[in-house]
Short mmCIF file of C-alpha atoms and ligand atoms in Angstrom, two decimals:
data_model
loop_
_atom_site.label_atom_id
_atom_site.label_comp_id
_atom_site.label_asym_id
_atom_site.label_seq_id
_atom_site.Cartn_x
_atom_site.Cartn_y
_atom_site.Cartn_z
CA UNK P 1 133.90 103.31 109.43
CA UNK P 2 130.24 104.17 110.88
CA UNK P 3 128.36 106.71 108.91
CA UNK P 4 125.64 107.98 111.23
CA UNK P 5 122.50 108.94 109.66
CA UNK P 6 119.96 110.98 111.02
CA UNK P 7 116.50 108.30 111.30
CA UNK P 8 116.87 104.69 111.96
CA UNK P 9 117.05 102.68 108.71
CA UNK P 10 115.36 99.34 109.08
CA UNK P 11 115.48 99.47 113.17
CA UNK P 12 119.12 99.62 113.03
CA UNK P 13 121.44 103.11 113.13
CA UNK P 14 124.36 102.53 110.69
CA UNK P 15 125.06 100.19 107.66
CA UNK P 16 127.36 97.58 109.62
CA UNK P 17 123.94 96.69 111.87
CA UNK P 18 122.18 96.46 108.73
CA UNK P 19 124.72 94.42 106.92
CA UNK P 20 124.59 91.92 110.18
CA UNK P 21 120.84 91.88 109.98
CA UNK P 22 120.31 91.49 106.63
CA UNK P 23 122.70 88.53 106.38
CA UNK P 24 121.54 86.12 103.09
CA UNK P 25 123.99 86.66 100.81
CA UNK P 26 121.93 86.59 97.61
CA UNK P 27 120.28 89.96 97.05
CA UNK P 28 122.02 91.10 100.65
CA UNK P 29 123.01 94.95 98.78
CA UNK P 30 119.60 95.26 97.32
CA UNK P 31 117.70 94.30 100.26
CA UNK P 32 119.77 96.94 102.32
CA UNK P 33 119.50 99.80 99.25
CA UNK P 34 115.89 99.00 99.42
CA UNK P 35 115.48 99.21 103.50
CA UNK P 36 117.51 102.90 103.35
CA UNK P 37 114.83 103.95 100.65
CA UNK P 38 111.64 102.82 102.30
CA UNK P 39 113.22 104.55 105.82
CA UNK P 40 114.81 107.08 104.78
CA UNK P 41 112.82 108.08 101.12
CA UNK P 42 115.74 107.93 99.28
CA UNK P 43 119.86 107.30 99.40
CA UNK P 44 122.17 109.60 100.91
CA UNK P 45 125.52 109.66 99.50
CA UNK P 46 127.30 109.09 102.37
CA UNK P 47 125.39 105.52 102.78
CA UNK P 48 125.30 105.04 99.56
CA UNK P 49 129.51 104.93 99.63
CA UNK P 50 129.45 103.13 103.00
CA UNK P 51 127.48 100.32 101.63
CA UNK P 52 129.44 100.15 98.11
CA UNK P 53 132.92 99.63 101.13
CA UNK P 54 130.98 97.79 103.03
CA UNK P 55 130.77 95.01 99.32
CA UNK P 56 133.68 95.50 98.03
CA UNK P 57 132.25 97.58 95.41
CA UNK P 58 133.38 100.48 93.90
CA UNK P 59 130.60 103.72 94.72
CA UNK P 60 130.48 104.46 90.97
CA UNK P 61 129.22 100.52 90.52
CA UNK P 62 126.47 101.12 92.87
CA UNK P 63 125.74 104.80 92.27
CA UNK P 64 125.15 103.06 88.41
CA UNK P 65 122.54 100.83 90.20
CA UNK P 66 120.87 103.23 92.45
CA UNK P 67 120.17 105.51 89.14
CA UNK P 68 119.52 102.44 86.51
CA UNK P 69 115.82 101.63 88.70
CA UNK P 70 113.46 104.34 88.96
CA UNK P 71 112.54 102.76 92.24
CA UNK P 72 115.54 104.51 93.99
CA UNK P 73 115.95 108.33 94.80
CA UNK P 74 119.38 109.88 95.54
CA UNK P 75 117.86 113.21 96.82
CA UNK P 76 114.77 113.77 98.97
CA UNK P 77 111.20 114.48 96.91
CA UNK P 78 110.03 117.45 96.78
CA UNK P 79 107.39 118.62 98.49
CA UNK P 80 104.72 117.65 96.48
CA UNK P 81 104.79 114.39 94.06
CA UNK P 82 103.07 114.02 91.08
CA UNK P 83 102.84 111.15 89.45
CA UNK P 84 101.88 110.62 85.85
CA UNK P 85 100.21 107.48 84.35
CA UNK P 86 102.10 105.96 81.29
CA UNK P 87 100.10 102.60 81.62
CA UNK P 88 98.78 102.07 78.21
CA UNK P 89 95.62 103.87 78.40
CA UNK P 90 96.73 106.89 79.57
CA UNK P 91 100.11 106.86 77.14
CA UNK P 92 97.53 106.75 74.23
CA UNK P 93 95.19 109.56 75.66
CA UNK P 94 98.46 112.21 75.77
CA UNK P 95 100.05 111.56 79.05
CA UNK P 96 103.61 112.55 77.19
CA UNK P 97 102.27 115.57 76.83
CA UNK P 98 100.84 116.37 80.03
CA UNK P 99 104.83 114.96 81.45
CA UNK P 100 106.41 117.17 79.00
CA UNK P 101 104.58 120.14 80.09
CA UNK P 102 105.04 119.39 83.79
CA UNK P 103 108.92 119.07 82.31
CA UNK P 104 108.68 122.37 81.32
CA UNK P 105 107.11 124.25 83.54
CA UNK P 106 109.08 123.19 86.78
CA UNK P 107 112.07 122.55 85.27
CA UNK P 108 112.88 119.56 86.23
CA UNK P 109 116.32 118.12 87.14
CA UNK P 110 117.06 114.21 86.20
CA UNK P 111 115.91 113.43 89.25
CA UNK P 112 112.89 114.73 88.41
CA UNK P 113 112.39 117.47 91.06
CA UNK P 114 111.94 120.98 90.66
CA UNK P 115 115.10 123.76 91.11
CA UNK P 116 113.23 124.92 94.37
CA UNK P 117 112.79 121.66 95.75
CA UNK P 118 108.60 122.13 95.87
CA UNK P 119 107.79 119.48 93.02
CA UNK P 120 108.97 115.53 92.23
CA UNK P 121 107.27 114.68 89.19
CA UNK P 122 107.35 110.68 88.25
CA UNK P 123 106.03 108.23 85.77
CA UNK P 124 104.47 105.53 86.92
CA UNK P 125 102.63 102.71 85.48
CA UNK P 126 98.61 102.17 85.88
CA UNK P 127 96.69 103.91 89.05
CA UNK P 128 93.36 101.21 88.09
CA UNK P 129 91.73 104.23 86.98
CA UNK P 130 91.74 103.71 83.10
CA UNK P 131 88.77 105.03 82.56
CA UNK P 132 89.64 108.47 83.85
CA UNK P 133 92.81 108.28 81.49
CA UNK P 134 94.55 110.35 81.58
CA UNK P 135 95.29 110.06 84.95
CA UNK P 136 97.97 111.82 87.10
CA UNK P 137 98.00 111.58 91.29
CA UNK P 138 98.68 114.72 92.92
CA UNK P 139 99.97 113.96 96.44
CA UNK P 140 97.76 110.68 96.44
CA UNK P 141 94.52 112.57 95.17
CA UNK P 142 93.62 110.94 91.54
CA UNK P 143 92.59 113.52 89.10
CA UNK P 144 91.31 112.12 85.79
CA UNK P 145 90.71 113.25 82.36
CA UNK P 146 93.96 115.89 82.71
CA UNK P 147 94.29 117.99 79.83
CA UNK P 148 98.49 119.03 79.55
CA UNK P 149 97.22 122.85 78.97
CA UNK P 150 95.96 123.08 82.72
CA UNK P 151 99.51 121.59 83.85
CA UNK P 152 100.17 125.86 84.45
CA UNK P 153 96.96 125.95 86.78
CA UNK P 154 97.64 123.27 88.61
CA UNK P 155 100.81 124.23 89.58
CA UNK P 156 99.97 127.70 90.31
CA UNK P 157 97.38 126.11 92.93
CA UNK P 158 99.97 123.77 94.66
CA UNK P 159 102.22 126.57 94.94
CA UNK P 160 99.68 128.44 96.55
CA UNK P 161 98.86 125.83 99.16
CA UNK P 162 100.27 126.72 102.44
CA UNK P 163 100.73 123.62 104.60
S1 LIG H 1 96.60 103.20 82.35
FE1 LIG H 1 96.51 104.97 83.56
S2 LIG H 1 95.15 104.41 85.14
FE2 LIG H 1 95.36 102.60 83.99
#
């Protein structure tokens, strides 16, 4: 069975092109979970099942995959992404506790996004801006030296910004 999906995932418009394309059998369900999250930003359940058929694989065997790697989404972000640094520098100058509070004051699902779909918040592992740790990237602006008590503020702005 086809699933169609709304954009084009890796030039190709259903999972049976892309298992044809993306023929080397080593690695061949990784490279295609991997095309559908660069396209599409993150894996839809109903491609998700059609590529588990598609291996033989039960969806519950791949849906364990998909949510094992942080590298995989199974719902879109939100709106904005934050991303905090746990690279070592910024772990040791209290980027737990700028996460936890960014936890807390969205209140965040597993996936990490926000009940009203406005905020993603992820960790991620050294920006190359150690010396501002701790560091945190607020859709793809850097802001260093981030105390956890202005977590409140900064939301408050985002939510404020219109476009
Ligand atoms: S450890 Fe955070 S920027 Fe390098």
């Amino acid at each position: 069975m086809r699933v169609p999906i709304i954009s084009e995932v890796g030039g190709v418009s259903c999972v049976d092109e892309l298992w044809e394309k993306m023929s080397e059998p080593g690695g061949r369900v990784i490279n295609i979970l991997n095309q559908i999250q660069k396209d599409v930003g993150f894996i839809p359940r109903a491609l998700l099942a059609e590529v588990a058929s598609r291996a033989g694989l039960a969806e519950s065997q791949l849906h364990g995959l998909v949510s094992f790697f942080s590298s995989y989404r199974t719902r879109p972000t939100g709106k904005h992404l934050i991303s905090v640094c746990y690279g070592t520098a910024c772990y040791a100058r209290g980027a737990p506790l700028i996460y936890e509070r960014l936890v807390e004051e969205l209140q965040l699902d597993a996936d990490g996004t926000s009940p009203d779909g406005l905020f993603t918040v992820e960790q991620v592992y050294c920006v190359g801006a150690c010396s501002r740790a701790p560091v945190i990237v607020v859709d793809n602006q850097v802001m260093g030296r981030v105390k956890a008590s202005e977590v409140p503020f900064l939301v408050r702005k985002l939510r404020n910004t219109r476009d």
